[in-house]
XYZ file of N, CA, C and O in Angstrom:
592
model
N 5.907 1.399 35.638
C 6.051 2.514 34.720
C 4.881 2.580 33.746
O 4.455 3.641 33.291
N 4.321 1.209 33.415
C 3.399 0.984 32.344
C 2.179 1.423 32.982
O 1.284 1.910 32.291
N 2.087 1.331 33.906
C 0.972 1.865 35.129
C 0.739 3.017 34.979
O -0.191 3.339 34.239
N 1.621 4.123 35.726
C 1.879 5.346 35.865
C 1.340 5.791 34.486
O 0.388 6.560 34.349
N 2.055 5.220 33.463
C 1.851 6.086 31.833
C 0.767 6.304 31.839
O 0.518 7.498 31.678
N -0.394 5.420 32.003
C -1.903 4.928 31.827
C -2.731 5.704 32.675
O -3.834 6.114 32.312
N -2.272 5.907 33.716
C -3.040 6.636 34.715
C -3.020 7.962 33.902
O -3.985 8.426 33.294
N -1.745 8.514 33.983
C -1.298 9.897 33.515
C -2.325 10.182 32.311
O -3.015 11.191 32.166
N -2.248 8.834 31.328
C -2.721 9.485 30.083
C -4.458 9.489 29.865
O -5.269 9.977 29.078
N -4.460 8.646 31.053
C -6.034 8.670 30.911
C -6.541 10.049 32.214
O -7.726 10.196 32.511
N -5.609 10.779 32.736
C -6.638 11.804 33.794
C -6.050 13.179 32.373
O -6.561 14.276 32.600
N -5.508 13.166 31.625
C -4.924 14.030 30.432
C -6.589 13.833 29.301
O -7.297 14.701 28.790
N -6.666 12.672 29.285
C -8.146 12.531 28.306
C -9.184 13.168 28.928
O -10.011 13.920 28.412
N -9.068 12.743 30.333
C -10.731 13.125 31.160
C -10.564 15.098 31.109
O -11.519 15.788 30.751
N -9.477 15.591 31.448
C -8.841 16.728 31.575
C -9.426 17.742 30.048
O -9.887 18.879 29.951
N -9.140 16.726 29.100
C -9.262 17.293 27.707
C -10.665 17.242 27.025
O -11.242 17.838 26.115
N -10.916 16.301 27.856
C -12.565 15.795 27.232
C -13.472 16.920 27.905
O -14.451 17.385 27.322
N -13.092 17.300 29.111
C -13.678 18.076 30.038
C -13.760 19.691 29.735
O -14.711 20.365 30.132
N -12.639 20.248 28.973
C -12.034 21.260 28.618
C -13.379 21.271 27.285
O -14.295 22.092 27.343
N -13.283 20.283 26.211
C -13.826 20.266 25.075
C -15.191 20.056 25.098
O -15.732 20.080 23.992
N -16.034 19.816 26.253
C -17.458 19.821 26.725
C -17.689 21.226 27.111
O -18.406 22.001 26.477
N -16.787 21.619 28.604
C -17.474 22.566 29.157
C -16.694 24.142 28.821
O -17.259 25.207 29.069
N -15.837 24.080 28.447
C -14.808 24.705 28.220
C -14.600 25.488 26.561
O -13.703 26.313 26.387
N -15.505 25.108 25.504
C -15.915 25.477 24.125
C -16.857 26.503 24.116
O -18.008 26.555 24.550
N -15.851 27.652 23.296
C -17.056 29.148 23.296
C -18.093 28.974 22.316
O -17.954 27.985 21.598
N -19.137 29.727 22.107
C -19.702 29.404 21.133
C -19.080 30.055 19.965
O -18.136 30.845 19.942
N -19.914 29.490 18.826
C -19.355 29.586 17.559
C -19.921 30.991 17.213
O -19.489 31.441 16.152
N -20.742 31.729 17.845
C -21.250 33.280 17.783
C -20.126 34.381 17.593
O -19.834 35.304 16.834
N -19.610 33.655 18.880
C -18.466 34.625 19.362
C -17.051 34.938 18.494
O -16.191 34.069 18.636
N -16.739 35.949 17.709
C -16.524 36.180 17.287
C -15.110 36.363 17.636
O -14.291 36.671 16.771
N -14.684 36.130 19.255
C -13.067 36.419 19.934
C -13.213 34.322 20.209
O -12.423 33.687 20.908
N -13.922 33.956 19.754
C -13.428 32.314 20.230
C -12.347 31.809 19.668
O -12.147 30.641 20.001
N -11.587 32.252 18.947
C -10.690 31.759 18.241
C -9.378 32.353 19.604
O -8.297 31.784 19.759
N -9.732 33.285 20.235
C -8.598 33.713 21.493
C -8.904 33.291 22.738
O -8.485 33.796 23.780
N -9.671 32.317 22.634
C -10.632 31.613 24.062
C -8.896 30.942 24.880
O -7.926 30.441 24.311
N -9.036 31.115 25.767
C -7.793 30.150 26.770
C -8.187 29.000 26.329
O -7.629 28.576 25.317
N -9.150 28.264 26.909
C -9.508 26.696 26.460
C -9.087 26.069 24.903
O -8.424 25.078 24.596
N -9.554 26.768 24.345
C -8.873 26.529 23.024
C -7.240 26.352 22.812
O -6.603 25.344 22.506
N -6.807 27.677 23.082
C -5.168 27.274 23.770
C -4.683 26.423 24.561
O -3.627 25.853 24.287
N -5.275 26.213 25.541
C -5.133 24.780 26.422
C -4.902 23.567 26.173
O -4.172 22.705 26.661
N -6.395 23.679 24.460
C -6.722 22.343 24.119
C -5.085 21.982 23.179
O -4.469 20.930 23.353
N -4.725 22.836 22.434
C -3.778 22.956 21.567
C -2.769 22.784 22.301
O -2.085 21.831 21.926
N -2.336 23.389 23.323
C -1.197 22.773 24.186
C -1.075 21.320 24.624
O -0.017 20.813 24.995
N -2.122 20.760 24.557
C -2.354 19.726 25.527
C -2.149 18.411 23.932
O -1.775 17.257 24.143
N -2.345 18.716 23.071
C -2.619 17.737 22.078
C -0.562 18.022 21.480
O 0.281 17.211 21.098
N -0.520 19.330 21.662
C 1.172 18.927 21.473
C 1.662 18.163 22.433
O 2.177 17.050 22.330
N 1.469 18.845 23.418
C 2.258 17.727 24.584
C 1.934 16.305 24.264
O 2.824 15.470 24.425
N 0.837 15.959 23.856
C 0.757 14.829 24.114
C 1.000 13.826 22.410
O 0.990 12.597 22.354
N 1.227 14.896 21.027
C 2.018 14.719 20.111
C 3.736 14.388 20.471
O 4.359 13.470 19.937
N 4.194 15.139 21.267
C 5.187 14.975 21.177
C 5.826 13.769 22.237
O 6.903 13.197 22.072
N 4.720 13.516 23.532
C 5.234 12.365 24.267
C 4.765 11.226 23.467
O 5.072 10.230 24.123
N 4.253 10.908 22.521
C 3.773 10.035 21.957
C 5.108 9.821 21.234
O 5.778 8.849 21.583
N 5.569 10.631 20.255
C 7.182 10.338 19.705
C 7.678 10.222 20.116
O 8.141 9.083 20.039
N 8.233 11.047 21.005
C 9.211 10.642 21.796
C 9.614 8.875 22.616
O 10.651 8.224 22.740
N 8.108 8.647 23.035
C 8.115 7.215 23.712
C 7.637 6.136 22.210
O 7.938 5.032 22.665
N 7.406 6.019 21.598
C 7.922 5.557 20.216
C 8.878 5.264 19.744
O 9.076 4.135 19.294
N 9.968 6.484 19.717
C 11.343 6.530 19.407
C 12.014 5.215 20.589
O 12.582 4.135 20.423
N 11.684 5.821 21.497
C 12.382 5.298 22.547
C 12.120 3.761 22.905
O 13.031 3.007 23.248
N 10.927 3.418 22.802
C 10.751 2.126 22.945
C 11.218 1.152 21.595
O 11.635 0.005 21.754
N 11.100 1.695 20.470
C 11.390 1.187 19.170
C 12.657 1.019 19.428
O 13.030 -0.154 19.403
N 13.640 2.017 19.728
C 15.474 1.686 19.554
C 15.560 0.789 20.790
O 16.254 -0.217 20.645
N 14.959 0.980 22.019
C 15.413 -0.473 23.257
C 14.680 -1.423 22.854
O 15.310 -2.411 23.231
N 13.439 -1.918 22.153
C 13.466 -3.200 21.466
C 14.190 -3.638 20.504
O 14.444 -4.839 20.418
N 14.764 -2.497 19.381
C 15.648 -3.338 18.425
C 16.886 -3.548 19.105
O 17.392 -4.639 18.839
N 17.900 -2.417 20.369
C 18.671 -2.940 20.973
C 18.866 -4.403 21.624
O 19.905 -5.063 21.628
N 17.788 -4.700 22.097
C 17.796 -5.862 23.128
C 17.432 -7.026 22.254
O 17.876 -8.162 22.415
N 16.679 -6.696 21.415
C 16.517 -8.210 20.450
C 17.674 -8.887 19.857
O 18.763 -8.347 19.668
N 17.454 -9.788 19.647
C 18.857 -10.498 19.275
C 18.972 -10.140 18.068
O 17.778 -9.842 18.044
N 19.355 -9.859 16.895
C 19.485 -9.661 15.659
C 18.697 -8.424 15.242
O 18.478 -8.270 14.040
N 18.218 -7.466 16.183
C 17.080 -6.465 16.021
C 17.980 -5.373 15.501
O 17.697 -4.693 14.515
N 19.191 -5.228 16.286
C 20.112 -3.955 14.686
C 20.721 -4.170 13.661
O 21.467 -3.396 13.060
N 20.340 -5.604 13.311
C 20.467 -6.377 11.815
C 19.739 -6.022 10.860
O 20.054 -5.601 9.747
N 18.439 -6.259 11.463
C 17.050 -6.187 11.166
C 16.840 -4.834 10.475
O 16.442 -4.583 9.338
N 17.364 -3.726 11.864
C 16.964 -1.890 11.157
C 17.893 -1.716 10.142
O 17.562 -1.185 9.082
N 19.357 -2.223 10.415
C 20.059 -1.758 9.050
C 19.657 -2.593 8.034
O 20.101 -2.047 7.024
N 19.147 -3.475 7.743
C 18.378 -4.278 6.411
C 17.316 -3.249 6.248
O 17.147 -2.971 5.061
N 16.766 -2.782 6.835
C 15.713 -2.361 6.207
C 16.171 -0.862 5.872
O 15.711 -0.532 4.779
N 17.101 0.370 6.603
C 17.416 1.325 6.134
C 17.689 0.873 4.882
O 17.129 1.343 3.891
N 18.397 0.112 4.841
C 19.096 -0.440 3.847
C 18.470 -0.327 2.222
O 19.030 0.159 1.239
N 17.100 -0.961 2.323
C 16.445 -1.105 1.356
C 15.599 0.154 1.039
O 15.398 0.403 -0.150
N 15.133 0.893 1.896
C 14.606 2.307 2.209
C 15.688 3.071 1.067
O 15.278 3.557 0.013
N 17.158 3.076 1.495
C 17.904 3.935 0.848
C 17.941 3.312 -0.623
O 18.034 4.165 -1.505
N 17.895 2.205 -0.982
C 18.013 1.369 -2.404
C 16.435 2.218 -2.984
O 16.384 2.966 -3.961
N 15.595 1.955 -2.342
C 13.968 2.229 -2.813
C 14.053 4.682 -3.131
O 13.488 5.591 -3.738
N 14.509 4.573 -2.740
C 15.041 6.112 -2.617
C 16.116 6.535 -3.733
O 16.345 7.712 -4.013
N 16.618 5.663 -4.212
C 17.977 5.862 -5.104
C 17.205 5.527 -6.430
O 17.322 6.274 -7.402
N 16.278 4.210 -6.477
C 15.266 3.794 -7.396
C 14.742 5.195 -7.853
O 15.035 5.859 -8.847
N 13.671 5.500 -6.579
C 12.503 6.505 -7.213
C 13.511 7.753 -7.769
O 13.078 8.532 -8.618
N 14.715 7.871 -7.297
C 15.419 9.040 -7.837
C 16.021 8.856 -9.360
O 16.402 9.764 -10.098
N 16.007 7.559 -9.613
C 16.560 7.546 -10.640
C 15.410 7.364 -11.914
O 15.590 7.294 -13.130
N 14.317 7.325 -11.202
C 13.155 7.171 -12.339
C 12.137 8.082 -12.771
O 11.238 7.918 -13.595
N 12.583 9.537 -11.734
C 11.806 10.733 -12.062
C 12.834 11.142 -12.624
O 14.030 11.154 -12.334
N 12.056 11.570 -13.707
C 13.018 12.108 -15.186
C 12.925 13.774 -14.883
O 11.914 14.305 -14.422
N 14.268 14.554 -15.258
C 14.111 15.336 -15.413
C 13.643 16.562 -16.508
O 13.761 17.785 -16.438
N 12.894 15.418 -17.844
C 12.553 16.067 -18.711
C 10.823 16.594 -18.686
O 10.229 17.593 -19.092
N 10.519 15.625 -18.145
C 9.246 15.864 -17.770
C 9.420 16.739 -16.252
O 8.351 16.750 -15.642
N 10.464 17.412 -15.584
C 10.446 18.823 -14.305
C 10.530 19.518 -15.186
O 9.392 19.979 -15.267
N 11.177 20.001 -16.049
C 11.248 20.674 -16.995
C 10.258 21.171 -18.056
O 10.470 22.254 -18.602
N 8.992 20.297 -18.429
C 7.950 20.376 -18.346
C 6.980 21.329 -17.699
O 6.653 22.510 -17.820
N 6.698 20.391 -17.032
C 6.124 21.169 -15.341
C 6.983 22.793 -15.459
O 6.582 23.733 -16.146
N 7.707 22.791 -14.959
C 8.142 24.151 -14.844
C 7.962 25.274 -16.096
O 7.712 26.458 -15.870
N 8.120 24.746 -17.375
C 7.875 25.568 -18.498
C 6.355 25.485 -18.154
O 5.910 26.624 -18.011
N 5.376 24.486 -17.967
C 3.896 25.170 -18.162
C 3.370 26.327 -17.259
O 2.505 27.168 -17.506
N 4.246 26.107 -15.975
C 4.094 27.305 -14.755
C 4.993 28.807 -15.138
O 5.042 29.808 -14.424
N 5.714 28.587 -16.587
C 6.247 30.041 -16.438
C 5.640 31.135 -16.369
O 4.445 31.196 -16.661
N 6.233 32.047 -16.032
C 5.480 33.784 -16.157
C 4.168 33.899 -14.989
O 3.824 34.958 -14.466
N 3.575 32.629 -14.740
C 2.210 32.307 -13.444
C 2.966 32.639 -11.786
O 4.166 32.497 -11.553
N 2.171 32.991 -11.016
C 2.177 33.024 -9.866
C 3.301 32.120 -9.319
O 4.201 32.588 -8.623
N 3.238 30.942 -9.616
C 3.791 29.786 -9.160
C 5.222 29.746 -10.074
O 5.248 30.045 -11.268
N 6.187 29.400 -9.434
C 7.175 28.874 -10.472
C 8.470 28.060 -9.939
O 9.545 28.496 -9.528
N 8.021 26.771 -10.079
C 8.677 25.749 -9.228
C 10.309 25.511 -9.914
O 10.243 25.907 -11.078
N 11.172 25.207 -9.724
C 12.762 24.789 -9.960
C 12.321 23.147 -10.081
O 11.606 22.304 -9.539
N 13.353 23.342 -11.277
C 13.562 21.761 -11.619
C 13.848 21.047 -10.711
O 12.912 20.260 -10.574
N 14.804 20.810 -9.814
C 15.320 20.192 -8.864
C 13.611 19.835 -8.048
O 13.106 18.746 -7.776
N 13.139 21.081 -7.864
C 11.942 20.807 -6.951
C 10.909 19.817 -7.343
O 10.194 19.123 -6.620
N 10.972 19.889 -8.558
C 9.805 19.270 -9.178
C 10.679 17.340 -9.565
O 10.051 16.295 -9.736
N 11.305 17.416 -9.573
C 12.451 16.304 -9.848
C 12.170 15.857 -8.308
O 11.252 15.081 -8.572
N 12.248 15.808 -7.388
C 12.561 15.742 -6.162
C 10.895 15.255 -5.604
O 10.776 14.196 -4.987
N 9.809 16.036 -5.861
C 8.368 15.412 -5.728
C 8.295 14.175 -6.260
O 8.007 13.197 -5.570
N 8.597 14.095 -7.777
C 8.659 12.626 -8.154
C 9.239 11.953 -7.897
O 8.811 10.865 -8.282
N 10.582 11.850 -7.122
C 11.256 11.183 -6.070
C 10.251 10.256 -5.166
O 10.021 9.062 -4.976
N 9.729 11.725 -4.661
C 8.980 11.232 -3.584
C 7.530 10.874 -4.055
O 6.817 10.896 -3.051
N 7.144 10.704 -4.641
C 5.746 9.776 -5.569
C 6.416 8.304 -6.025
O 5.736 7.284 -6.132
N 7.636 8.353 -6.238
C 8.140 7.145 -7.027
C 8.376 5.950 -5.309
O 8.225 4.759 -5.035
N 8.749 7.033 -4.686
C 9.031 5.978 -3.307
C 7.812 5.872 -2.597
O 7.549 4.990 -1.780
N 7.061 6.831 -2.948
C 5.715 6.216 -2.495
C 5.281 5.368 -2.828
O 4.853 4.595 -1.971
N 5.148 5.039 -4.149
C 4.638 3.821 -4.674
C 5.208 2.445 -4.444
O 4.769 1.327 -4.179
N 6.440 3.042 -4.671
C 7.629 1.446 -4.452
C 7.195 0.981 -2.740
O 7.042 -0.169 -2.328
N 7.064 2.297 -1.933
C 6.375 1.374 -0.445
C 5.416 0.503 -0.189
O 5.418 -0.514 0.505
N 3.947 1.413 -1.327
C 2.558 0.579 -1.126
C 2.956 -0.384 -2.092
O 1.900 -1.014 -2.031
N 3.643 -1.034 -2.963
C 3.641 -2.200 -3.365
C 4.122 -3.015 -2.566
O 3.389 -3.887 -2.100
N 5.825 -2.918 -2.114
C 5.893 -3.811 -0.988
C 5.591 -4.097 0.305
O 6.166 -4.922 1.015
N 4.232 -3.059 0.738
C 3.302 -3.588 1.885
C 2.421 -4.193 1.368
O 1.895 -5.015 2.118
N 1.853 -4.112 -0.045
C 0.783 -5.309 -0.459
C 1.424 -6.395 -0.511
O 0.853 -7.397 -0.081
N 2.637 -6.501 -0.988
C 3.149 -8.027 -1.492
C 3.528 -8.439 -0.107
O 3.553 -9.661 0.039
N 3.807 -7.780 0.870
C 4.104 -8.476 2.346
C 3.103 -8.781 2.936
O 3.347 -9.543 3.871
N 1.512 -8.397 2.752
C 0.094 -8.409 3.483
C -0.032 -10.230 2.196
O -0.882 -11.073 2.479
N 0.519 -10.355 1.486
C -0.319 -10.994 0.043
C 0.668 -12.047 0.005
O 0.071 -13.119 -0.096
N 2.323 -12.262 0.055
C 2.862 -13.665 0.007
C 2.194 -14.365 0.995
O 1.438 -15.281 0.669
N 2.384 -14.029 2.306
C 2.558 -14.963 3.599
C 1.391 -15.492 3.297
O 1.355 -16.693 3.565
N -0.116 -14.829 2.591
C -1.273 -15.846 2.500
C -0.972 -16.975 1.628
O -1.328 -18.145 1.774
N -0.037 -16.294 0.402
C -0.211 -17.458 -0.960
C 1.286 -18.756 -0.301
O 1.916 -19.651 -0.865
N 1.292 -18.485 0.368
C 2.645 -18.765 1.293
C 2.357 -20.127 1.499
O 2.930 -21.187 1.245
N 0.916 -19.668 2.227
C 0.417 -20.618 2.992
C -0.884 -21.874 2.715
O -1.201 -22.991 3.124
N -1.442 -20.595 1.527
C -1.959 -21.422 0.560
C -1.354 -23.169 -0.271
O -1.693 -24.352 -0.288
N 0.026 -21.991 -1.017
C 0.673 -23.649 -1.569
C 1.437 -24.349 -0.290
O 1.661 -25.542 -0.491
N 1.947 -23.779 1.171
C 1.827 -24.899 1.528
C 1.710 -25.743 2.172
O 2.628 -26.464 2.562
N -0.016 -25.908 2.568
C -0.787 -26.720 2.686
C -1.334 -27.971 1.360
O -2.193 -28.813 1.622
């Protein structure tokens, strides 16, 4: 199967590479933006967006299935995902959306509290992630540092 994939995905590259050499209008042309090849190319990079997820998905849930403790493992970590999510929600204030939204009144733009409450959600769990991928890249060294 691992075969087959490889073959497939490498005559899909030569296919695409080939398309994107000989197959590119010039930039003169003023209808290149309705070129087939171009469409082709765009078809071909979804398809191959979406078999990429798809076999991701799929290989990710039959390794945590089959591992021994591997749907221990995903619910620990949803787990903490949803804790890290409840965090950043509880630390974007809604006085400062409120803010934000009064400086955008009467302008083009005019965002809802909730909306703006809800970005800092998602800035607050951003951050809470890149810290605990540094401190997971950064114990196991000092780990190993003290002990030796």
């Amino acid at each position: 199967m691992q075969k087959i994939l490889k073959i497939v995905l490498i005559v899909i590259g030569i296919v695409a590479a080939g398309l994107s050499f000989f197959g590119m209008p010039s930039g003169d042309d003023p209808t290149a933006i309705d070129s087939g090849s171009i469409d082709l190319m765009f078809l071909l990079t979804w398809v191959l967006l979406i078999a990429a997820t798809i076999l991701a998905i799929f290989f990710g849930l039959k390794k945590m299935v089959t591992t021994p403790g591997g749907l221990k493992k995903a619910l620990f970590s949803l787990g903490g995902l949803a804790v890290l999510f409840i965090i950043g929600y509880a630390l974007s204030s809604g006085d400062e959306a409120q803010a934000v939204v009064d400086t955008f009144a009467g302008k083009d733009i005019e965002p809802e509290v909730g909306t703006v409450k809800n970005i800092g959600m998602l800035l607050n769990v951003f951050f809470g992630m890149t810290i605990v991928a540094v401190a997971l890249m950064i114990l196991p060294g000092i780990k190993k540092l003290i002990g030796r």
